[in-house]
Amino acid sequence: MTTANCNRLTEGGRIDRGAPIQFTFNGKSYTGYKGDTLASALLANNVTLTARSFKYHRPRGIVGAWVEEPASIVELESNEQSGNQPITTVKLKQGLSAKSVNCWPSPNFDLLSVNQLFSRLLPAAFYYKTFKWPHWHWFEPAIRRAAGLAGAPALPQSKDHYESRYAHCDVLVVGAGPAGLVSALCAARAGARVMLVDDGYEVGGTLLRTRCELNGRPAPHWVDSVMAELSSCENVTVLMNATAWGYREQNLVLVTEHNPQPVSVFKRTWRVRAKHVVVATGAIERHLPFTDNDRPGVMLCSAVSTYVNQYAVKPGQQMVIFGNNSSIYQAAADFVQADINIVAIVDSRDQVPDDERALVPDSEILVAHEVQRTHGKKHITGVSVRERNDHESNDHSVRQIDCDLLCVSGGWSPAVHLFSQSRGTIEFDNKLAAFVPDKTEQATSCIGAAAGAFSLSAIIEDSVNKTQRLLDELGFTPVDYTLPDTPSESPYRISPLWFIEQDKPNEKSFVDLQNDVTVNDVHLAIREGFGAIEHMKRYTTTGMGIDQGRTGNINAIGIVANHTGTTIEDIGTTTFRSPFVPIEFGAISGLREESVFLPYRHTPVTQWNKDNGAVMYEAGARWRRPGYYPQGNESFQQSVNREAAAVRNGVAVYDGSPLGKFEIKGPDALNLIEILYTNSFADLQYQCGRYGLMLSEDGLIIDDGVTFKLGENHYLMSTSTGHADEVYRHMEHFLQIERPHWKANITVVTSQWANATLCGPKARDVMLALGCDIDLSSPAFPFMSIRCGHVAGLEARVCRVSFTGELSYEINVASRDLPALWERIIAVGAAFDLIPIGSEANHVLRVEKGFLSLGHEVDGTTDPIDLGIGWVLSKNKNDFIGKRALQIRRERQGSHRELVGLLTEDPNQMIPEGAPLTPMGEKKPTEGLVTASVWSVVNNRVVSLALLTDGRSRMDETVFVRLKDEVIKATVTAPCFHDSAGKLLRS
Amino acid sequence: MIHYNVTLERQKLCTVVELQGPMQEVADLPGLLPPEFPSTPNTYEKSPDSDKTLYWIGPQRWLLRAALNQEAELKRLLAEQQLPDAVSAVLVSDSLSFFKITGIDASAVISIASPLDVHSSVFPDNGASYTEAFGLKALVIRCDTGTSKGFEVVVERSYTDMLYDYFQRAIGTST
């Protein structure tokens, strides 16, 4: 039984001992303090077994202190539900509840630890080789259940408001350590708009984690003074606990705030567009691969420093330090001050300079030694240390040292992830034994430790110099900055060490603790031909997933270099991907969910349609329209039949508001229409309309519609609903790029004029009953003409066009007037048995007539001749868009798919739209497809349209629709099943 | 839960005319426009009594806005017969929906909606620019009048409900 906070130091740290916090981990209650992370609070409570490993289910503890944590991932529960959070980044909150992943029922007793017995059968990529027969998918579900990290949260979060927003600045500084703070301060003083983001809960970075001084005072005092000045600047925005995790083109950086204000916002992602990005992301300490280096109690040296200095936690009593670089001595000096007993410092370098020794004069230093292995079961109890093989003394005796904490430092890697995402190049620095930034691709500067400057004075100087330079480039006048006094430091010295030779081949030295990748796995990958670093990464999974190789990637590269006799420079690195840390999908998508997941558009009578039982769904270009209006217990088909019959036999009204509408004005308006459409409009008379077909440059149909002449140099063009936006782009592109000198202006009036379409033999009667000052007689107002006047007392443009094949009036009124007009039509129409109809009935009616529909017959592969409307191609016009391409297409020898009608052998048999036609219904290359199939109320049977190879020459032939379970026979007919002469629509 | 301290209002219908054509010819339209013609793209000018506003929204493209009761008169003045050949004036009052968002957090809500940089150094007091709002084509207008500071967001009318839905979600007033 351990005492609460038994590992807590009595003083120091940045926690608030007056603010205790209760939390639960794996079902047990603990107490921490405000300012703790979950990891620091658990270590303070002497909880060191915090997870099980991904594959072998080995006991794992806390290794790091922040995002570099590779071993302990937790799942947060209740109100903070979230999977796969590094235990070290979880802020301690009252009532926090978390549990370990990769174990059941607990990390202390995990049933799947049985995997360790079979670990020799589970090398890298074992499942690719082992589970081939009878099929991988037989085993996949079980393997995925056994592996994997936390599951997705099962219940909606009670606090699930995600947000994303945009921001702009002159200088974005990523990282608020010493380099970032100085850079932000210089930029702010110069008057630049500055954004400073840091992923920590406090600014200061490494200054909070070590016992260093600036200007003769503890560094946090300097941090506070800088922040006070930055906070007082209106031109500075500071985001705390915000991770810059993605760097895109044109200096767009994605930043997610993990605990934003107001608290009702769960996560917030910023899309920051900066004129210059300063990467001050510091450096990450590397682990070292040696036998059983994953045992709980083995921690990164910098992490222990952080726990001691920032959280006042002593993770162990008897410490061994193992490293290959000078940084361990400063850390050791801190530990001595914290009253931790350093049993030994194991330094793999051949020599330790006096200035480093002087930092820990009373500690035993084992020079040119290495930790060969750790001992213990669920926690480290000791290490085996030996002299390095390559050392001249050649003493291979192994010494066992008892300890409960092993601090490891394999050197420091500048955190170049973000810089690399910016497409900047990196190069290997032999002196630092690390990859450092090389050439920039965007307006980016790496400063401080992220640029390979590891001493405090060098970090600050580097930051000042580079920031002054970038400010000058941005046009700001840099303000002089007085460098703070920094303590004298030992220079950074390192002797590369990528792994320690194992005694036995079956031992496990982990390179990637998160993915359970060992040195042996890397060797296996090389033996099996996957030695190229990108191949090795995928074969072994090292550096993949959440970890992104923060602590182990370069070790893996070093192992490959050692094994293949090449250099690290020659091998290079794998791709640094975003996100740098796990980011919730919700934080990326922001508000875009539920009703606004996709855009939607409403007409002025949408509410009426909803109130009157219409079944609404999208019908092109994001318009929500009524599909049909079921009555009583009607089925879908019964509703559609009733609505279609009303149009054929009586009268109905249809909400045609979404139809694309454009007013085209100017001296070159006709020229524009002539070049856009395949037929001529030159002789179009005032108040008359003409059907037109628009082709793309490659001669294929992009849209059709009717254009009316409203006045001299003034036209009203209508387009299909679904392609209105595309047609507008097409027209503006042509005007702005191809004919910028033309005087033609296009105004979108789709929503200016809303439209109720009366259709059916009694449409004229209803128009008269509504009250209309337009002469509606056929001679005065013929088919394909437009009249301006008043309908039901409302100013209206009335068009005589028809998409149903019946007498139709499209009554266009200002959108504000449509609800009134609609109500009036419904009221007046009652005497004529008028009903509203939806798009489903409209579809039936147009198929009966063989009218084209975009997305069905016009599917981006057809030209006008294929569809039997070659008459719409003018032979007299000099040019129209797509003319040349169409000529070439038609001159080509070979078959074309042509529009035909189909009548199924069984008149009741519907054909699924899109169903293929194949010769004799056999499994052969398709000779066409069914574009539409409906129950025809006028024919009392199913009728269909199809695109069939050489279809027009195959009339009366039997063709075969090949479905999965059956073959449907059908007879080829003309593609019109009702009023082929078109008398009704002209009536 | 309310996230931001703002007031969101859907503006009443007003008269809006889209003007297109060469700048000089549009500027010379007699008696129609505010006395000051916008001198910088993406800005607007109001008449002294604020009854008309002219927004410069694109190359050779402006929006003239006035109260709804001026619609008939404007239509009469802008009739085709009275305009130069190269100038087009089309009534679009019903095409657009205007939302006004004011309050101390108005800029924050706009930054959720739109990628437009509305910092005062780049988007002046009379700024008006087409951009995106929640992924939709939208005109964003700065409208600081006295103590009421904020923005107007203008979208195609068919998106009215969706924009309102989005704004409510952003502000936290969605039910």
XYZ file of C-alpha atoms in Angstrom, chain A residues 216-833:
618
model
C 20.484 35.855 -12.469
C 17.018 34.687 -11.459
C 15.182 31.421 -11.959
C 14.108 31.187 -15.590
C 10.335 31.175 -14.850
C 10.678 34.817 -13.700
C 11.997 35.741 -17.136
C 9.200 33.716 -18.768
C 6.611 35.590 -16.707
C 8.028 38.988 -17.691
C 8.047 38.102 -21.386
C 4.492 36.820 -21.204
C 3.367 39.925 -19.359
C 4.675 42.059 -22.181
C 3.230 39.838 -24.905
C -0.158 39.721 -23.195
C -0.281 43.497 -23.128
C 0.253 43.761 -26.892
C -2.897 44.060 -28.988
C -1.003 42.675 -31.952
C -0.259 39.362 -30.224
C -2.462 36.302 -29.899
C -1.265 33.548 -27.588
C -2.739 30.057 -27.769
C -1.834 27.687 -24.966
C -2.217 23.930 -24.982
C -2.518 24.246 -28.733
C -0.620 21.926 -31.044
C 0.491 22.994 -34.502
C 0.068 19.638 -36.178
C -0.062 20.287 -39.885
C 1.773 22.550 -42.288
C 0.234 23.009 -45.719
C 0.922 25.054 -48.821
C 1.084 28.837 -48.706
C 1.987 28.872 -45.042
C -1.253 27.420 -43.813
C -0.660 25.873 -40.405
C -3.273 23.812 -38.594
C -3.389 24.337 -34.864
C -5.716 22.584 -32.440
C -6.487 23.978 -29.014
C -7.073 21.095 -26.656
C -8.707 23.008 -23.830
C -10.054 26.188 -25.423
C -12.110 28.981 -23.968
C -15.019 29.185 -23.531
C -15.166 25.838 -21.795
C -18.296 24.943 -23.728
C -16.065 24.469 -26.771
C -14.488 21.045 -26.520
C -11.732 21.446 -29.116
C -10.935 24.209 -31.532
C -8.838 23.996 -34.670
C -7.300 27.120 -36.157
C -6.404 27.379 -39.804
C -3.649 29.948 -39.560
C -2.385 31.687 -42.669
C 0.900 33.352 -41.782
C 3.225 35.497 -43.827
C 6.111 33.844 -42.036
C 6.191 30.774 -39.815
C 8.784 30.460 -37.085
C 9.310 26.866 -36.034
C 10.555 26.874 -32.442
C 9.478 23.371 -31.598
C 12.568 22.412 -29.649
C 14.143 18.990 -29.645
C 13.089 15.547 -28.504
C 15.289 13.223 -26.504
C 15.854 9.784 -27.965
C 15.560 6.424 -26.282
C 18.275 3.773 -26.560
C 17.586 0.206 -27.660
C 19.023 -2.373 -25.257
C 17.623 -5.598 -23.871
C 14.362 -5.083 -21.975
C 14.597 -1.336 -22.335
C 10.800 -1.145 -22.074
C 10.493 -2.193 -18.463
C 8.501 0.200 -16.248
C 10.998 2.451 -14.507
C 13.027 3.101 -17.654
C 12.449 6.725 -18.544
C 13.894 9.423 -20.711
C 16.328 11.543 -18.752
C 14.614 14.781 -19.809
C 11.272 13.368 -18.684
C 12.601 12.704 -15.208
C 13.949 16.260 -15.171
C 10.496 17.504 -16.020
C 8.820 15.473 -13.305
C 11.329 16.650 -10.748
C 11.437 20.336 -11.696
C 7.977 21.061 -13.074
C 5.785 18.661 -11.123
C 7.874 18.110 -7.983
C 7.711 14.356 -8.418
C 10.525 11.963 -7.700
C 9.903 8.960 -9.993
C 12.445 6.799 -8.171
C 14.778 6.621 -5.208
C 17.802 4.808 -6.636
C 18.687 6.089 -10.061
C 21.026 4.978 -12.785
C 21.588 7.351 -15.678
C 22.583 5.990 -19.065
C 23.456 8.200 -21.989
C 25.733 9.041 -24.846
C 25.782 12.818 -24.579
C 26.595 15.727 -22.312
C 22.992 16.649 -21.467
C 22.719 13.913 -18.833
C 25.113 15.754 -16.532
C 23.040 18.892 -16.186
C 20.016 16.680 -15.556
C 21.996 14.705 -12.986
C 22.918 17.910 -11.210
C 19.207 18.735 -10.956
C 18.474 15.274 -9.553
C 21.147 15.669 -6.904
C 19.540 18.916 -5.831
C 16.210 17.085 -5.632
C 17.812 14.607 -3.280
C 17.610 11.636 -5.599
C 20.344 9.106 -5.094
C 22.296 8.624 -8.309
C 23.812 5.188 -8.033
C 25.810 5.488 -11.221
C 26.072 7.398 -14.466
C 26.743 5.087 -17.377
C 28.229 7.074 -20.244
C 28.892 5.273 -23.519
C 31.343 7.907 -24.675
C 35.050 7.213 -24.474
C 35.706 10.315 -22.439
C 33.816 12.602 -20.141
C 35.161 16.169 -20.074
C 35.917 17.777 -16.757
C 33.255 20.458 -17.118
C 30.624 17.732 -17.248
C 32.106 15.787 -14.372
C 32.179 18.942 -12.315
C 28.386 19.093 -12.376
C 28.138 15.843 -10.374
C 31.371 15.591 -8.435
C 30.037 12.974 -6.014
C 28.493 10.551 -8.499
C 30.114 7.459 -9.880
C 30.659 7.763 -13.622
C 31.205 4.635 -15.687
C 32.900 5.911 -18.831
C 32.725 3.909 -22.072
C 30.112 1.684 -20.523
C 26.672 0.655 -21.590
C 23.561 -0.755 -20.001
C 23.279 -4.223 -21.430
C 19.906 -5.109 -19.949
C 17.423 -4.333 -17.214
C 16.171 -6.647 -14.502
C 12.833 -6.949 -12.797
C 9.352 -8.034 -13.722
C 6.732 -5.358 -13.634
C 9.211 -2.730 -12.564
C 12.919 -2.299 -12.899
C 14.999 -3.615 -10.012
C 18.427 -3.264 -11.537
C 20.588 -3.070 -14.618
C 23.488 -5.011 -16.036
C 26.308 -2.737 -17.071
C 29.396 -3.611 -19.028
C 32.233 -1.867 -20.749
C 31.668 -1.227 -24.397
C 33.128 -3.778 -26.823
C 35.014 -1.206 -28.788
C 36.798 0.172 -25.773
C 40.503 -0.466 -25.546
C 40.522 -1.994 -22.047
C 38.522 -4.951 -23.409
C 37.012 -5.792 -20.029
C 33.790 -7.683 -20.753
C 32.754 -8.318 -17.191
C 29.157 -7.480 -16.412
C 28.231 -5.573 -13.295
C 24.750 -5.618 -11.892
C 23.542 -2.429 -10.246
C 20.359 -2.269 -8.206
C 18.070 0.642 -8.986
C 14.390 1.500 -9.304
C 14.797 4.138 -12.001
C 16.870 4.191 -15.156
C 17.178 7.506 -16.993
C 18.130 7.154 -20.625
C 19.343 9.686 -23.122
C 20.261 8.663 -26.650
C 20.832 12.247 -27.741
C 18.543 14.935 -29.026
C 16.641 15.181 -32.295
C 15.425 18.619 -33.385
C 11.649 18.428 -33.773
C 11.656 18.941 -37.531
C 8.259 17.364 -38.123
C 6.452 20.608 -38.882
C 9.321 21.998 -40.902
C 9.452 18.821 -42.939
C 5.713 19.002 -43.573
C 6.307 22.450 -45.042
C 8.388 20.579 -47.654
C 11.593 22.029 -46.288
C 14.521 19.635 -46.623
C 16.507 18.229 -43.743
C 20.081 17.012 -43.573
C 22.037 14.851 -41.190
C 24.404 16.735 -38.917
C 27.219 14.422 -37.874
C 28.287 16.667 -35.033
C 24.840 16.573 -33.464
C 24.094 13.032 -34.711
C 20.677 14.301 -35.738
C 18.691 15.544 -38.683
C 18.472 19.329 -38.821
C 16.586 21.721 -41.116
C 18.292 22.483 -44.394
C 16.541 24.373 -47.213
C 13.172 26.046 -46.793
C 10.374 25.700 -49.318
C 8.042 28.279 -47.850
C 8.481 31.393 -45.723
C 9.681 29.412 -42.731
C 12.436 29.832 -40.172
C 13.558 27.156 -37.751
C 15.082 28.573 -34.600
C 16.633 27.354 -31.392
C 16.804 23.666 -30.627
C 14.594 22.911 -33.626
C 17.476 24.255 -35.715
C 20.117 22.340 -33.773
C 21.133 25.001 -31.247
C 21.134 23.194 -27.907
C 22.659 25.605 -25.405
C 20.441 28.299 -23.945
C 22.617 31.177 -25.055
C 22.846 29.782 -28.583
C 19.090 29.242 -28.667
C 18.295 32.843 -27.752
C 20.924 34.334 -30.036
C 19.727 32.198 -32.946
C 16.170 33.266 -32.299
C 16.983 36.974 -32.216
C 19.095 36.891 -35.363
C 16.631 34.943 -37.471
C 13.617 36.880 -36.245
C 15.249 40.240 -36.988
C 16.042 39.001 -40.474
C 12.523 37.801 -41.213
C 11.021 41.031 -39.838
C 13.218 42.969 -42.174
C 12.019 40.824 -45.070
C 8.409 41.450 -44.086
C 8.989 45.191 -44.079
C 9.042 45.760 -40.342
C 11.760 47.716 -38.623
C 13.321 45.409 -36.070
C 13.667 46.791 -32.576
C 16.908 46.129 -30.716
C 16.644 43.304 -28.249
C 18.969 42.945 -25.281
C 19.940 39.344 -24.772
C 19.307 38.050 -21.250
C 22.254 36.854 -19.190
C 22.533 33.105 -19.423
C 24.548 30.797 -17.189
C 27.682 29.205 -18.541
C 26.932 25.802 -20.003
C 28.846 22.837 -21.224
C 28.721 22.550 -25.000
C 26.602 19.733 -26.374
C 28.749 16.701 -27.065
C 27.519 13.357 -28.311
C 28.938 10.092 -29.479
C 26.311 8.345 -31.618
C 24.904 5.127 -30.218
C 21.954 3.583 -32.039
C 21.613 0.265 -30.213
C 23.379 -1.986 -27.767
C 24.352 -5.460 -28.905
C 22.157 -8.164 -27.386
C 23.690 -11.109 -25.569
C 21.193 -13.554 -27.008
C 19.356 -13.387 -30.304
C 15.897 -13.884 -28.784
C 16.157 -10.934 -26.419
C 14.045 -7.885 -27.051
C 15.561 -4.467 -27.501
C 12.809 -2.088 -28.462
C 13.286 0.560 -31.105
C 9.658 1.641 -31.185
C 7.929 1.052 -27.884
C 4.495 1.997 -29.121
C 4.411 -0.474 -31.987
C 6.487 -3.142 -30.243
C 9.213 -3.049 -32.879
C 12.544 -4.517 -31.849
C 16.065 -4.387 -33.201
C 15.508 -7.961 -34.352
C 12.476 -6.852 -36.351
C 14.555 -4.255 -38.178
C 17.191 -6.861 -38.931
C 14.489 -9.235 -40.168
C 13.116 -6.586 -42.492
C 16.558 -6.058 -43.977
C 17.071 -9.818 -44.399
C 13.771 -10.139 -46.185
C 14.568 -7.378 -48.636
C 12.791 -4.482 -46.989
C 15.912 -2.554 -46.099
C 14.937 0.674 -47.862
C 13.834 2.913 -45.051
C 10.277 3.453 -46.307
C 9.910 -0.309 -46.811
C 11.353 -1.037 -43.396
C 8.894 1.398 -41.844
C 5.919 -0.350 -43.390
C 7.223 -3.861 -42.816
C 7.921 -3.310 -39.141
C 5.480 -0.402 -38.489
C 8.202 1.495 -36.703
C 7.467 5.181 -36.459
C 3.897 4.738 -37.599
C 0.658 5.616 -35.878
C 0.423 7.965 -32.963
C 4.103 7.834 -32.128
C 5.396 9.065 -35.499
C 8.856 7.941 -34.486
C 9.516 10.751 -32.103
C 11.808 8.805 -29.814
C 12.870 5.897 -31.987
C 12.968 6.681 -35.677
C 16.545 7.768 -35.908
C 17.618 4.726 -33.921
C 15.922 2.544 -36.523
C 17.751 4.418 -39.269
C 21.002 4.005 -37.372
C 20.404 0.254 -37.032
C 19.766 -0.057 -40.767
C 22.905 1.960 -41.503
C 24.943 -0.215 -39.167
C 23.534 -3.452 -40.568
C 23.875 -2.520 -44.223
C 27.194 -0.735 -43.981
C 25.796 2.537 -45.255
C 25.545 5.971 -43.676
C 22.525 7.653 -42.170
C 22.890 10.468 -44.722
C 22.500 7.928 -47.519
C 19.470 6.311 -45.943
C 17.593 9.514 -45.147
C 14.359 9.666 -43.196
C 10.819 8.552 -43.699
C 8.037 11.046 -44.322
C 6.940 13.212 -41.445
C 3.182 13.154 -41.571
C 0.468 15.189 -39.998
C -1.058 15.204 -37.516
C 1.949 15.502 -35.232
C -0.225 14.357 -32.321
C -3.596 12.571 -32.335
C -6.312 15.019 -33.318
C -10.001 14.182 -33.107
C -11.890 14.103 -36.389
C -14.385 16.444 -34.771
C -11.701 19.030 -34.184
C -10.829 18.941 -37.862
C -14.376 19.091 -39.176
C -15.488 21.724 -36.658
C -19.144 22.603 -36.832
C -19.737 20.538 -39.922
C -21.986 17.770 -38.626
C -25.608 16.706 -38.427
C -27.884 19.042 -40.385
C -25.005 21.052 -41.841
C -22.830 18.094 -42.706
C -23.664 18.831 -46.341
C -24.880 22.144 -47.742
C -28.588 22.447 -48.363
C -30.801 24.910 -50.157
C -34.445 25.697 -49.647
C -37.034 27.271 -51.889
C -39.522 29.830 -50.566
C -42.117 27.066 -50.161
C -39.930 24.474 -48.486
C -41.715 24.981 -45.197
C -45.097 24.596 -46.899
C -43.905 21.378 -48.464
C -42.734 20.042 -45.118
C -45.930 21.106 -43.422
C -47.934 19.279 -46.052
C -46.210 15.958 -45.706
C -43.817 16.058 -48.609
C -40.987 13.581 -48.486
C -37.986 15.859 -48.982
C -34.602 14.995 -50.341
C -31.812 16.446 -52.378
C -32.544 16.819 -56.045
C -29.359 18.279 -57.465
C -27.134 21.207 -56.547
C -27.962 20.733 -52.856
C -31.609 21.716 -53.270
C -33.939 19.927 -50.884
C -37.111 19.351 -52.834
C -40.273 17.344 -52.385
C -39.871 13.886 -53.860
C -43.573 13.102 -53.480
C -46.531 13.895 -51.252
C -47.898 10.659 -49.798
C -51.500 10.643 -48.709
C -52.858 8.306 -46.051
C -51.286 4.897 -46.303
C -50.141 5.278 -49.860
C -46.995 3.508 -50.914
C -44.269 5.380 -52.734
C -45.436 4.021 -56.101
C -49.066 4.790 -55.393
C -48.183 8.404 -54.576
C -46.086 8.817 -57.679
C -48.775 7.230 -59.871
C -51.427 9.518 -58.426
C -49.318 12.594 -58.985
C -48.315 11.623 -62.546
C -51.936 10.836 -63.428
C -53.021 14.240 -62.151
C -50.704 15.892 -64.665
C -51.827 13.700 -67.542
C -55.527 13.983 -66.782
C -56.034 17.187 -64.818
C -53.636 19.692 -63.374
C -50.852 19.860 -60.815
C -48.381 22.348 -59.491
C -44.655 21.831 -59.164
C -42.101 23.926 -57.295
C -39.643 24.716 -60.061
C -37.730 27.406 -58.179
C -34.341 25.690 -58.261
C -34.135 25.868 -62.042
C -30.982 27.825 -62.913
C -31.726 31.293 -64.254
C -29.407 33.939 -65.657
C -29.978 37.333 -67.136
C -27.517 38.153 -69.869
C -27.246 41.745 -70.990
C -25.002 43.835 -73.176
C -24.074 44.383 -76.814
C -22.332 41.005 -76.930
C -25.060 39.061 -75.120
C -26.177 37.368 -78.336
C -22.579 36.575 -79.296
C -22.140 34.855 -75.950
C -25.308 32.795 -76.358
C -24.342 31.887 -79.904
C -20.949 30.577 -78.869
C -22.340 28.704 -75.868
C -25.183 26.903 -77.598
C -24.969 24.558 -80.553
C -27.957 26.037 -82.358
C -28.551 29.592 -83.494
C -30.453 32.220 -81.553
C -29.744 35.000 -84.017
C -33.293 35.105 -85.313
C -34.970 34.662 -81.925
C -37.820 37.097 -81.627
C -38.706 39.285 -78.650
C -40.694 37.343 -75.988
C -39.809 34.034 -77.654
C -37.725 31.214 -76.317
C -35.614 28.460 -77.838
C -34.248 25.193 -76.569
C -30.467 25.030 -76.599
C -27.741 22.539 -75.914
C -24.396 23.463 -74.393
C -21.302 21.390 -75.066
C -17.983 21.220 -73.335
C -14.757 21.753 -75.263
C -14.615 18.018 -75.851
C -17.968 17.973 -77.586
C -19.983 16.337 -74.827
C -23.187 17.750 -73.419
C -22.896 19.764 -70.239
C -26.362 21.283 -70.085
C -29.564 22.096 -71.887
C -32.211 24.710 -71.336
C -34.427 27.369 -72.822
C -33.324 30.935 -73.477
C -35.843 33.762 -73.907
C -35.321 37.129 -75.471
C -36.521 39.821 -73.052
C -35.326 42.843 -74.997
C -32.619 44.196 -77.233
C -29.369 42.691 -75.951
C -31.232 41.186 -73.032
C -31.840 37.449 -72.550
C -33.059 35.150 -69.827
C -31.315 31.791 -69.859
C -32.590 28.828 -67.909
C -30.452 25.813 -67.142
C -30.886 22.533 -65.369
C -31.021 22.699 -61.596
C -28.052 20.466 -61.059
C -25.714 22.205 -63.474
C -26.587 25.836 -62.862
C -23.391 26.580 -60.953
C -21.254 24.759 -63.489
C -22.881 26.607 -66.374
C -22.267 29.930 -64.631
C -18.604 29.077 -64.155
C -18.425 27.929 -67.775
C -19.889 31.217 -69.018
C -17.819 33.464 -66.782
C -14.678 31.538 -67.619
C -15.325 32.012 -71.308
C -16.061 35.703 -70.901
C -13.166 36.466 -68.615
C -10.534 34.293 -70.257
C -11.508 33.809 -73.891
C -13.412 37.013 -74.701
C -12.506 39.606 -72.073
C -13.273 42.397 -74.566
C -16.892 41.334 -75.015
C -19.501 43.519 -73.435
C -21.800 40.945 -71.981
C -22.837 40.813 -68.326
C -24.309 37.812 -66.580
C -26.391 38.091 -63.441
C -27.553 35.036 -61.539
C -31.274 35.328 -60.842
C -32.019 31.764 -59.775
C -33.283 32.860 -56.394
C -34.624 36.192 -57.572
C -37.375 34.470 -59.518
C -39.109 31.600 -57.786
C -41.326 29.435 -59.877
C -44.581 27.564 -59.556
C -45.273 25.450 -62.614
C -48.838 24.577 -63.508
C -48.962 21.518 -65.711
C -51.757 19.447 -67.184
C -54.674 19.852 -69.531
C -56.478 22.115 -67.066
C -53.499 24.397 -66.478
C -54.983 27.235 -68.508
C -58.215 27.012 -66.539
C -56.347 27.385 -63.287
C -54.379 30.326 -64.689
C -57.599 32.053 -65.569
C -59.072 31.292 -62.188
C -56.020 32.765 -60.494
C -56.566 36.032 -62.256
C -54.107 36.831 -65.004
C -53.733 39.921 -67.193
C -51.896 37.985 -69.917
C -53.785 36.705 -72.943
C -53.415 32.963 -72.415
C -54.861 31.817 -75.708
C -52.523 29.623 -77.654
C -52.145 31.990 -80.620
C -51.403 34.948 -78.335
C -49.171 33.043 -75.974
C -47.778 30.052 -77.834
C -45.485 27.318 -76.675
C -41.882 28.493 -76.101
C -42.692 32.085 -75.331
C -42.602 34.362 -72.310
C -44.963 37.074 -71.155
C -44.663 39.608 -68.370
C -47.798 40.501 -66.463
C -49.623 39.739 -63.287
C -50.867 36.441 -61.914
C -52.996 36.434 -58.778
C -52.143 40.091 -58.486
C -48.427 39.452 -58.378
C -45.877 40.688 -60.866
C -44.847 37.668 -62.889
C -42.882 36.374 -65.816
C -44.822 33.457 -67.273
C -43.094 30.993 -69.591
C -44.723 28.382 -71.765
C -42.321 25.517 -71.668
C -42.930 21.938 -70.651
C -40.876 19.228 -69.043
C -43.891 16.957 -68.674
C -45.262 16.945 -72.183
C -48.454 18.664 -71.093
C -49.698 22.214 -71.328
C -47.592 24.088 -68.788
C -47.163 27.561 -67.411
C -44.073 28.400 -65.405
C -45.140 31.305 -63.244
C -42.031 33.153 -62.096
C -42.502 35.652 -59.302
C -40.138 37.359 -56.893
C -39.132 34.840 -54.240
C -40.834 36.900 -51.555
C -44.137 36.380 -53.434
C -43.985 32.651 -54.026
C -45.552 31.550 -50.735
C -48.574 33.761 -51.446
C -48.818 32.588 -55.039
C -48.463 28.956 -53.986
C -51.190 29.203 -51.359
C -53.416 30.890 -53.917
C -52.789 28.187 -56.493
C -53.613 25.456 -53.996
C -56.785 27.263 -52.943
C -57.994 28.126 -56.444
C -56.823 24.819 -57.880
C -58.956 22.820 -55.471
C -61.886 23.319 -57.771
C -59.865 21.632 -60.516
C -58.586 18.821 -58.283
